[in-house]
């Protein structure tokens, strides 16, 4: 027996659990272009962990930008077309109204046949229906109720274009494409 330090050795199985554990998962798929850290590296929060190749996602953003511009042009063009159609049907209705009123006077004095009066009345009623349809189409495009008088000027076109369903949908597609592009860079959520 001798004097000295007594070493106590304990053996066993176990595992270490970190205080904070975070699974980092890519939200987009693709080939890893860059792994900025290695297993066991200390990484502060917000640091780049890896990058996924983003060629396809950049292309998707460009396509979405093009789609948004195309939607804007389409709405703008439809506004111009519908306004021209509305003005044309308004003019045709006014002409049909004048003709019908003139023919009513002539028919009252028996200067024209009843058949001619009836044709001018039918033309006037058709022109009235066409005008109503053109008014409703333009009102719908402008985001107004069907009964509203649509604007014939272009002062509010920017707002109308941006609120059109196809423009909103294209803007959402662009936003989604940009979000997917941003997801190509995985960063550490915690230290």
JSON list of C-alpha atoms in Angstrom, two decimals:
[
{"chain": "A", "resi": 1, "resn": "UNK", "atom": "CA", "xyz": [0.00, 0.00, 0.00]},
{"chain": "A", "resi": 2, "resn": "UNK", "atom": "CA", "xyz": [1.32, 3.40, -0.84]},
{"chain": "A", "resi": 3, "resn": "UNK", "atom": "CA", "xyz": [0.38, 7.01, -0.61]},
{"chain": "A", "resi": 4, "resn": "UNK", "atom": "CA", "xyz": [-0.77, 8.89, -3.75]},
{"chain": "A", "resi": 5, "resn": "UNK", "atom": "CA", "xyz": [-3.66, 10.22, -5.80]},
{"chain": "A", "resi": 6, "resn": "UNK", "atom": "CA", "xyz": [-6.46, 7.84, -6.43]},
{"chain": "A", "resi": 7, "resn": "UNK", "atom": "CA", "xyz": [-7.79, 7.96, -10.02]},
{"chain": "A", "resi": 8, "resn": "UNK", "atom": "CA", "xyz": [-11.37, 6.86, -10.48]},
{"chain": "A", "resi": 9, "resn": "UNK", "atom": "CA", "xyz": [-12.29, 5.78, -13.98]},
{"chain": "A", "resi": 10, "resn": "UNK", "atom": "CA", "xyz": [-15.90, 5.33, -15.03]},
{"chain": "A", "resi": 11, "resn": "UNK", "atom": "CA", "xyz": [-16.86, 3.83, -18.39]},
{"chain": "A", "resi": 12, "resn": "UNK", "atom": "CA", "xyz": [-20.25, 3.79, -20.03]},
{"chain": "A", "resi": 13, "resn": "UNK", "atom": "CA", "xyz": [-22.29, 4.64, -23.11]},
{"chain": "A", "resi": 14, "resn": "UNK", "atom": "CA", "xyz": [-24.11, 7.94, -23.71]},
{"chain": "A", "resi": 15, "resn": "UNK", "atom": "CA", "xyz": [-24.66, 10.81, -26.05]},
{"chain": "A", "resi": 16, "resn": "UNK", "atom": "CA", "xyz": [-24.24, 14.54, -25.87]},
{"chain": "A", "resi": 17, "resn": "UNK", "atom": "CA", "xyz": [-27.22, 16.78, -26.52]},
{"chain": "A", "resi": 18, "resn": "UNK", "atom": "CA", "xyz": [-26.67, 20.40, -27.51]},
{"chain": "A", "resi": 19, "resn": "UNK", "atom": "CA", "xyz": [-28.51, 23.15, -25.68]},
{"chain": "A", "resi": 20, "resn": "UNK", "atom": "CA", "xyz": [-29.92, 24.38, -28.98]},
{"chain": "A", "resi": 21, "resn": "UNK", "atom": "CA", "xyz": [-30.47, 22.17, -31.98]},
{"chain": "A", "resi": 22, "resn": "UNK", "atom": "CA", "xyz": [-31.67, 23.43, -35.37]},
{"chain": "A", "resi": 23, "resn": "UNK", "atom": "CA", "xyz": [-32.24, 21.44, -38.52]},
{"chain": "A", "resi": 24, "resn": "UNK", "atom": "CA", "xyz": [-31.35, 23.50, -41.56]},
{"chain": "A", "resi": 25, "resn": "UNK", "atom": "CA", "xyz": [-33.17, 22.34, -44.67]},
{"chain": "A", "resi": 26, "resn": "UNK", "atom": "CA", "xyz": [-33.06, 23.87, -48.13]},
{"chain": "A", "resi": 27, "resn": "UNK", "atom": "CA", "xyz": [-36.52, 25.02, -49.25]},
{"chain": "A", "resi": 28, "resn": "UNK", "atom": "CA", "xyz": [-35.56, 24.77, -52.92]},
{"chain": "A", "resi": 29, "resn": "UNK", "atom": "CA", "xyz": [-33.91, 21.93, -54.75]},
{"chain": "A", "resi": 30, "resn": "UNK", "atom": "CA", "xyz": [-30.76, 22.07, -56.79]},
{"chain": "A", "resi": 31, "resn": "UNK", "atom": "CA", "xyz": [-27.08, 21.33, -56.98]},
{"chain": "A", "resi": 32, "resn": "UNK", "atom": "CA", "xyz": [-24.92, 22.72, -54.17]},
{"chain": "A", "resi": 33, "resn": "UNK", "atom": "CA", "xyz": [-22.58, 25.30, -55.68]},
{"chain": "A", "resi": 34, "resn": "UNK", "atom": "CA", "xyz": [-20.71, 26.30, -52.54]},
{"chain": "A", "resi": 35, "resn": "UNK", "atom": "CA", "xyz": [-20.40, 24.82, -49.06]},
{"chain": "A", "resi": 36, "resn": "UNK", "atom": "CA", "xyz": [-19.11, 27.69, -46.94]},
{"chain": "A", "resi": 37, "resn": "UNK", "atom": "CA", "xyz": [-18.60, 25.69, -43.72]},
{"chain": "A", "resi": 38, "resn": "UNK", "atom": "CA", "xyz": [-17.48, 22.25, -42.66]},
{"chain": "A", "resi": 39, "resn": "UNK", "atom": "CA", "xyz": [-18.87, 19.98, -39.99]},
{"chain": "A", "resi": 40, "resn": "UNK", "atom": "CA", "xyz": [-17.80, 21.19, -36.58]},
{"chain": "A", "resi": 41, "resn": "UNK", "atom": "CA", "xyz": [-17.13, 24.81, -37.62]},
{"chain": "A", "resi": 42, "resn": "UNK", "atom": "CA", "xyz": [-18.37, 27.54, -35.30]},
{"chain": "A", "resi": 43, "resn": "UNK", "atom": "CA", "xyz": [-20.78, 29.73, -37.24]},
{"chain": "A", "resi": 44, "resn": "UNK", "atom": "CA", "xyz": [-22.40, 32.97, -36.04]},
{"chain": "A", "resi": 45, "resn": "UNK", "atom": "CA", "xyz": [-26.10, 33.53, -36.75]},
{"chain": "A", "resi": 46, "resn": "UNK", "atom": "CA", "xyz": [-26.77, 34.83, -40.26]},
{"chain": "A", "resi": 47, "resn": "UNK", "atom": "CA", "xyz": [-23.57, 33.40, -41.72]},
{"chain": "A", "resi": 48, "resn": "UNK", "atom": "CA", "xyz": [-23.68, 31.68, -45.08]},
{"chain": "A", "resi": 49, "resn": "UNK", "atom": "CA", "xyz": [-23.78, 27.90, -44.81]},
{"chain": "A", "resi": 50, "resn": "UNK", "atom": "CA", "xyz": [-24.19, 26.94, -48.45]},
{"chain": "A", "resi": 51, "resn": "UNK", "atom": "CA", "xyz": [-25.37, 28.15, -51.82]},
{"chain": "A", "resi": 52, "resn": "UNK", "atom": "CA", "xyz": [-27.43, 26.22, -54.32]},
{"chain": "A", "resi": 53, "resn": "UNK", "atom": "CA", "xyz": [-26.93, 26.84, -58.03]},
{"chain": "A", "resi": 54, "resn": "UNK", "atom": "CA", "xyz": [-29.42, 29.54, -58.88]},
{"chain": "A", "resi": 55, "resn": "UNK", "atom": "CA", "xyz": [-29.32, 29.65, -62.69]},
{"chain": "A", "resi": 56, "resn": "UNK", "atom": "CA", "xyz": [-32.84, 28.24, -63.03]},
{"chain": "A", "resi": 57, "resn": "UNK", "atom": "CA", "xyz": [-34.17, 30.50, -60.29]},
{"chain": "A", "resi": 58, "resn": "UNK", "atom": "CA", "xyz": [-32.65, 33.61, -61.87]},
{"chain": "A", "resi": 59, "resn": "UNK", "atom": "CA", "xyz": [-34.24, 32.60, -65.16]},
{"chain": "A", "resi": 60, "resn": "UNK", "atom": "CA", "xyz": [-37.59, 32.14, -63.39]},
{"chain": "A", "resi": 61, "resn": "UNK", "atom": "CA", "xyz": [-37.30, 35.69, -62.00]},
{"chain": "A", "resi": 62, "resn": "UNK", "atom": "CA", "xyz": [-36.61, 37.07, -65.49]},
{"chain": "A", "resi": 63, "resn": "UNK", "atom": "CA", "xyz": [-39.57, 35.14, -66.92]},
{"chain": "A", "resi": 64, "resn": "UNK", "atom": "CA", "xyz": [-41.81, 36.45, -64.13]},
{"chain": "A", "resi": 65, "resn": "UNK", "atom": "CA", "xyz": [-40.64, 40.04, -64.79]},
{"chain": "A", "resi": 66, "resn": "UNK", "atom": "CA", "xyz": [-41.45, 39.56, -68.46]},
{"chain": "A", "resi": 67, "resn": "UNK", "atom": "CA", "xyz": [-44.83, 38.09, -67.55]},
{"chain": "A", "resi": 68, "resn": "UNK", "atom": "CA", "xyz": [-45.63, 41.08, -65.35]},
{"chain": "A", "resi": 69, "resn": "UNK", "atom": "CA", "xyz": [-44.72, 43.55, -68.09]},
{"chain": "A", "resi": 70, "resn": "UNK", "atom": "CA", "xyz": [-46.75, 41.55, -70.59]},
{"chain": "A", "resi": 71, "resn": "UNK", "atom": "CA", "xyz": [-49.78, 41.60, -68.26]},
{"chain": "A", "resi": 72, "resn": "UNK", "atom": "CA", "xyz": [-49.45, 45.35, -67.80]},
{"chain": "A", "resi": 73, "resn": "UNK", "atom": "CA", "xyz": [-49.24, 45.93, -71.57]},
{"chain": "A", "resi": 74, "resn": "UNK", "atom": "CA", "xyz": [-52.21, 43.63, -72.16]},
{"chain": "A", "resi": 75, "resn": "UNK", "atom": "CA", "xyz": [-54.40, 45.48, -69.66]},
{"chain": "A", "resi": 76, "resn": "UNK", "atom": "CA", "xyz": [-53.30, 48.84, -71.06]},
{"chain": "A", "resi": 77, "resn": "UNK", "atom": "CA", "xyz": [-54.05, 47.70, -74.60]},
{"chain": "A", "resi": 78, "resn": "UNK", "atom": "CA", "xyz": [-57.46, 46.36, -73.59]},
{"chain": "A", "resi": 79, "resn": "UNK", "atom": "CA", "xyz": [-58.30, 49.71, -71.97]},
{"chain": "A", "resi": 80, "resn": "UNK", "atom": "CA", "xyz": [-57.46, 51.52, -75.21]},
{"chain": "A", "resi": 81, "resn": "UNK", "atom": "CA", "xyz": [-59.46, 49.02, -77.28]},
{"chain": "A", "resi": 82, "resn": "UNK", "atom": "CA", "xyz": [-62.48, 49.05, -74.98]},
{"chain": "A", "resi": 83, "resn": "UNK", "atom": "CA", "xyz": [-62.52, 52.86, -74.85]},
{"chain": "A", "resi": 84, "resn": "UNK", "atom": "CA", "xyz": [-62.39, 53.04, -78.64]},
{"chain": "A", "resi": 85, "resn": "UNK", "atom": "CA", "xyz": [-65.17, 50.47, -78.88]},
{"chain": "A", "resi": 86, "resn": "UNK", "atom": "CA", "xyz": [-67.26, 52.41, -76.35]},
{"chain": "A", "resi": 87, "resn": "UNK", "atom": "CA", "xyz": [-66.79, 55.69, -78.23]},
{"chain": "A", "resi": 88, "resn": "UNK", "atom": "CA", "xyz": [-67.65, 54.01, -81.52]},
{"chain": "A", "resi": 89, "resn": "UNK", "atom": "CA", "xyz": [-70.83, 52.41, -80.17]},
{"chain": "A", "resi": 90, "resn": "UNK", "atom": "CA", "xyz": [-71.79, 55.71, -78.53]},
{"chain": "A", "resi": 91, "resn": "UNK", "atom": "CA", "xyz": [-71.45, 57.46, -81.87]},
{"chain": "A", "resi": 92, "resn": "UNK", "atom": "CA", "xyz": [-73.38, 54.70, -83.66]},
{"chain": "A", "resi": 93, "resn": "UNK", "atom": "CA", "xyz": [-76.17, 54.90, -81.09]},
{"chain": "A", "resi": 94, "resn": "UNK", "atom": "CA", "xyz": [-76.41, 58.68, -81.49]},
{"chain": "A", "resi": 95, "resn": "UNK", "atom": "CA", "xyz": [-76.58, 58.33, -85.27]},
{"chain": "A", "resi": 96, "resn": "UNK", "atom": "CA", "xyz": [-79.22, 55.58, -84.99]},
{"chain": "A", "resi": 97, "resn": "UNK", "atom": "CA", "xyz": [-81.19, 57.76, -82.56]},
{"chain": "A", "resi": 98, "resn": "UNK", "atom": "CA", "xyz": [-81.17, 60.71, -84.97]},
{"chain": "A", "resi": 99, "resn": "UNK", "atom": "CA", "xyz": [-82.25, 58.51, -87.85]},
{"chain": "A", "resi": 100, "resn": "UNK", "atom": "CA", "xyz": [-85.01, 56.88, -85.82]},
{"chain": "A", "resi": 101, "resn": "UNK", "atom": "CA", "xyz": [-86.35, 60.24, -84.56]},
{"chain": "A", "resi": 102, "resn": "UNK", "atom": "CA", "xyz": [-86.29, 61.67, -88.11]},
{"chain": "A", "resi": 103, "resn": "UNK", "atom": "CA", "xyz": [-88.08, 58.59, -89.43]},
{"chain": "A", "resi": 104, "resn": "UNK", "atom": "CA", "xyz": [-90.74, 58.84, -86.70]},
{"chain": "A", "resi": 105, "resn": "UNK", "atom": "CA", "xyz": [-91.51, 62.38, -87.84]},
{"chain": "A", "resi": 106, "resn": "UNK", "atom": "CA", "xyz": [-91.61, 61.26, -91.47]},
{"chain": "A", "resi": 107, "resn": "UNK", "atom": "CA", "xyz": [-93.81, 58.27, -90.63]},
{"chain": "A", "resi": 108, "resn": "UNK", "atom": "CA", "xyz": [-96.22, 60.54, -88.74]},
{"chain": "A", "resi": 109, "resn": "UNK", "atom": "CA", "xyz": [-96.70, 62.58, -91.89]},
{"chain": "A", "resi": 110, "resn": "UNK", "atom": "CA", "xyz": [-96.88, 59.37, -93.99]},
{"chain": "A", "resi": 111, "resn": "UNK", "atom": "CA", "xyz": [-93.72, 60.35, -95.92]},
{"chain": "A", "resi": 112, "resn": "UNK", "atom": "CA", "xyz": [-92.10, 56.92, -95.39]},
{"chain": "A", "resi": 113, "resn": "UNK", "atom": "CA", "xyz": [-93.40, 53.39, -95.06]},
{"chain": "A", "resi": 114, "resn": "UNK", "atom": "CA", "xyz": [-93.95, 51.83, -91.64]},
{"chain": "A", "resi": 115, "resn": "UNK", "atom": "CA", "xyz": [-91.38, 49.21, -92.61]},
{"chain": "A", "resi": 116, "resn": "UNK", "atom": "CA", "xyz": [-88.61, 51.86, -92.90]},
{"chain": "A", "resi": 117, "resn": "UNK", "atom": "CA", "xyz": [-89.53, 53.20, -89.46]},
{"chain": "A", "resi": 118, "resn": "UNK", "atom": "CA", "xyz": [-89.41, 49.70, -87.99]},
{"chain": "A", "resi": 119, "resn": "UNK", "atom": "CA", "xyz": [-85.93, 49.07, -89.46]},
{"chain": "A", "resi": 120, "resn": "UNK", "atom": "CA", "xyz": [-84.63, 52.34, -88.02]},
{"chain": "A", "resi": 121, "resn": "UNK", "atom": "CA", "xyz": [-86.14, 51.44, -84.63]},
{"chain": "A", "resi": 122, "resn": "UNK", "atom": "CA", "xyz": [-84.47, 48.01, -84.75]},
{"chain": "A", "resi": 123, "resn": "UNK", "atom": "CA", "xyz": [-81.15, 49.65, -85.68]},
{"chain": "A", "resi": 124, "resn": "UNK", "atom": "CA", "xyz": [-81.50, 52.08, -82.76]},
{"chain": "A", "resi": 125, "resn": "UNK", "atom": "CA", "xyz": [-82.32, 49.28, -80.29]},
{"chain": "A", "resi": 126, "resn": "UNK", "atom": "CA", "xyz": [-79.35, 47.21, -81.52]},
{"chain": "A", "resi": 127, "resn": "UNK", "atom": "CA", "xyz": [-77.08, 50.24, -81.19]},
{"chain": "A", "resi": 128, "resn": "UNK", "atom": "CA", "xyz": [-78.41, 50.81, -77.66]},
{"chain": "A", "resi": 129, "resn": "UNK", "atom": "CA", "xyz": [-77.66, 47.18, -76.72]},
{"chain": "A", "resi": 130, "resn": "UNK", "atom": "CA", "xyz": [-74.16, 47.41, -78.22]},
{"chain": "A", "resi": 131, "resn": "UNK", "atom": "CA", "xyz": [-73.50, 50.59, -76.29]},
{"chain": "A", "resi": 132, "resn": "UNK", "atom": "CA", "xyz": [-74.67, 48.97, -73.05]},
{"chain": "A", "resi": 133, "resn": "UNK", "atom": "CA", "xyz": [-72.40, 45.98, -73.66]},
{"chain": "A", "resi": 134, "resn": "UNK", "atom": "CA", "xyz": [-69.40, 48.22, -74.45]},
{"chain": "A", "resi": 135, "resn": "UNK", "atom": "CA", "xyz": [-70.09, 50.32, -71.33]},
{"chain": "A", "resi": 136, "resn": "UNK", "atom": "CA", "xyz": [-70.25, 47.22, -69.12]},
{"chain": "A", "resi": 137, "resn": "UNK", "atom": "CA", "xyz": [-67.07, 45.73, -70.59]},
{"chain": "A", "resi": 138, "resn": "UNK", "atom": "CA", "xyz": [-65.16, 48.96, -70.01]},
{"chain": "A", "resi": 139, "resn": "UNK", "atom": "CA", "xyz": [-66.59, 49.33, -66.50]},
{"chain": "A", "resi": 140, "resn": "UNK", "atom": "CA", "xyz": [-65.52, 45.76, -65.64]},
{"chain": "A", "resi": 141, "resn": "UNK", "atom": "CA", "xyz": [-62.02, 46.34, -66.98]},
{"chain": "A", "resi": 142, "resn": "UNK", "atom": "CA", "xyz": [-61.81, 49.50, -64.86]},
{"chain": "A", "resi": 143, "resn": "UNK", "atom": "CA", "xyz": [-62.93, 47.56, -61.78]},
{"chain": "A", "resi": 144, "resn": "UNK", "atom": "CA", "xyz": [-66.23, 49.45, -61.52]},
{"chain": "A", "resi": 145, "resn": "UNK", "atom": "CA", "xyz": [-69.78, 48.18, -61.04]},
{"chain": "A", "resi": 146, "resn": "UNK", "atom": "CA", "xyz": [-71.62, 47.36, -64.27]},
{"chain": "A", "resi": 147, "resn": "UNK", "atom": "CA", "xyz": [-73.97, 50.29, -63.78]},
{"chain": "A", "resi": 148, "resn": "UNK", "atom": "CA", "xyz": [-71.14, 52.85, -63.40]},
{"chain": "A", "resi": 149, "resn": "UNK", "atom": "CA", "xyz": [-70.17, 55.24, -66.15]},
{"chain": "A", "resi": 150, "resn": "UNK", "atom": "CA", "xyz": [-66.62, 54.21, -67.10]},
{"chain": "A", "resi": 151, "resn": "UNK", "atom": "CA", "xyz": [-63.89, 56.84, -67.40]},
{"chain": "A", "resi": 152, "resn": "UNK", "atom": "CA", "xyz": [-62.96, 57.76, -70.95]},
{"chain": "A", "resi": 153, "resn": "UNK", "atom": "CA", "xyz": [-59.71, 59.46, -69.91]},
{"chain": "A", "resi": 154, "resn": "UNK", "atom": "CA", "xyz": [-56.48, 57.71, -68.99]},
{"chain": "A", "resi": 155, "resn": "UNK", "atom": "CA", "xyz": [-55.81, 59.57, -65.71]},
{"chain": "A", "resi": 156, "resn": "UNK", "atom": "CA", "xyz": [-56.40, 56.47, -63.54]},
{"chain": "A", "resi": 157, "resn": "UNK", "atom": "CA", "xyz": [-54.95, 53.90, -65.92]},
{"chain": "A", "resi": 158, "resn": "UNK", "atom": "CA", "xyz": [-51.90, 53.18, -63.75]},
{"chain": "A", "resi": 159, "resn": "UNK", "atom": "CA", "xyz": [-54.11, 52.21, -60.83]},
{"chain": "A", "resi": 160, "resn": "UNK", "atom": "CA", "xyz": [-56.47, 50.22, -63.05]},
{"chain": "A", "resi": 161, "resn": "UNK", "atom": "CA", "xyz": [-53.55, 48.33, -64.61]},
{"chain": "A", "resi": 162, "resn": "UNK", "atom": "CA", "xyz": [-51.96, 47.48, -61.25]},
{"chain": "A", "resi": 163, "resn": "UNK", "atom": "CA", "xyz": [-55.27, 46.28, -59.76]},
{"chain": "A", "resi": 164, "resn": "UNK", "atom": "CA", "xyz": [-56.23, 44.12, -62.74]},
{"chain": "A", "resi": 165, "resn": "UNK", "atom": "CA", "xyz": [-56.36, 40.41, -61.81]},
{"chain": "A", "resi": 166, "resn": "UNK", "atom": "CA", "xyz": [-53.82, 39.34, -64.42]},
{"chain": "A", "resi": 167, "resn": "UNK", "atom": "CA", "xyz": [-51.36, 42.00, -63.24]},
{"chain": "A", "resi": 168, "resn": "UNK", "atom": "CA", "xyz": [-51.82, 41.02, -59.59]},
{"chain": "A", "resi": 169, "resn": "UNK", "atom": "CA", "xyz": [-51.28, 37.37, -60.50]},
{"chain": "A", "resi": 170, "resn": "UNK", "atom": "CA", "xyz": [-48.13, 38.18, -62.48]},
{"chain": "A", "resi": 171, "resn": "UNK", "atom": "CA", "xyz": [-46.81, 40.33, -59.60]},
{"chain": "A", "resi": 172, "resn": "UNK", "atom": "CA", "xyz": [-47.38, 37.43, -57.19]},
{"chain": "A", "resi": 173, "resn": "UNK", "atom": "CA", "xyz": [-45.54, 35.08, -59.56]},
{"chain": "A", "resi": 174, "resn": "UNK", "atom": "CA", "xyz": [-42.60, 37.52, -59.62]},
{"chain": "A", "resi": 175, "resn": "UNK", "atom": "CA", "xyz": [-42.60, 37.77, -55.82]},
{"chain": "A", "resi": 176, "resn": "UNK", "atom": "CA", "xyz": [-42.62, 33.96, -55.54]},
{"chain": "A", "resi": 177, "resn": "UNK", "atom": "CA", "xyz": [-39.75, 33.65, -58.03]},
{"chain": "A", "resi": 178, "resn": "UNK", "atom": "CA", "xyz": [-37.70, 36.21, -56.10]},
{"chain": "A", "resi": 179, "resn": "UNK", "atom": "CA", "xyz": [-38.36, 34.37, -52.83]},
{"chain": "A", "resi": 180, "resn": "UNK", "atom": "CA", "xyz": [-37.22, 31.09, -54.39]},
{"chain": "A", "resi": 181, "resn": "UNK", "atom": "CA", "xyz": [-34.05, 32.78, -55.63]},
{"chain": "A", "resi": 182, "resn": "UNK", "atom": "CA", "xyz": [-33.34, 34.10, -52.14]},
{"chain": "A", "resi": 183, "resn": "UNK", "atom": "CA", "xyz": [-33.79, 30.57, -50.75]},
{"chain": "A", "resi": 184, "resn": "UNK", "atom": "CA", "xyz": [-30.76, 29.44, -52.78]},
{"chain": "A", "resi": 185, "resn": "UNK", "atom": "CA", "xyz": [-28.58, 30.90, -49.99]},
{"chain": "A", "resi": 186, "resn": "UNK", "atom": "CA", "xyz": [-28.85, 28.99, -46.72]},
{"chain": "A", "resi": 187, "resn": "UNK", "atom": "CA", "xyz": [-27.75, 30.92, -43.66]},
{"chain": "A", "resi": 188, "resn": "UNK", "atom": "CA", "xyz": [-27.37, 29.90, -40.05]},
{"chain": "A", "resi": 189, "resn": "UNK", "atom": "CA", "xyz": [-30.54, 30.69, -38.11]},
{"chain": "A", "resi": 190, "resn": "UNK", "atom": "CA", "xyz": [-28.65, 30.69, -34.80]},
{"chain": "A", "resi": 191, "resn": "UNK", "atom": "CA", "xyz": [-25.04, 30.72, -33.70]}
]
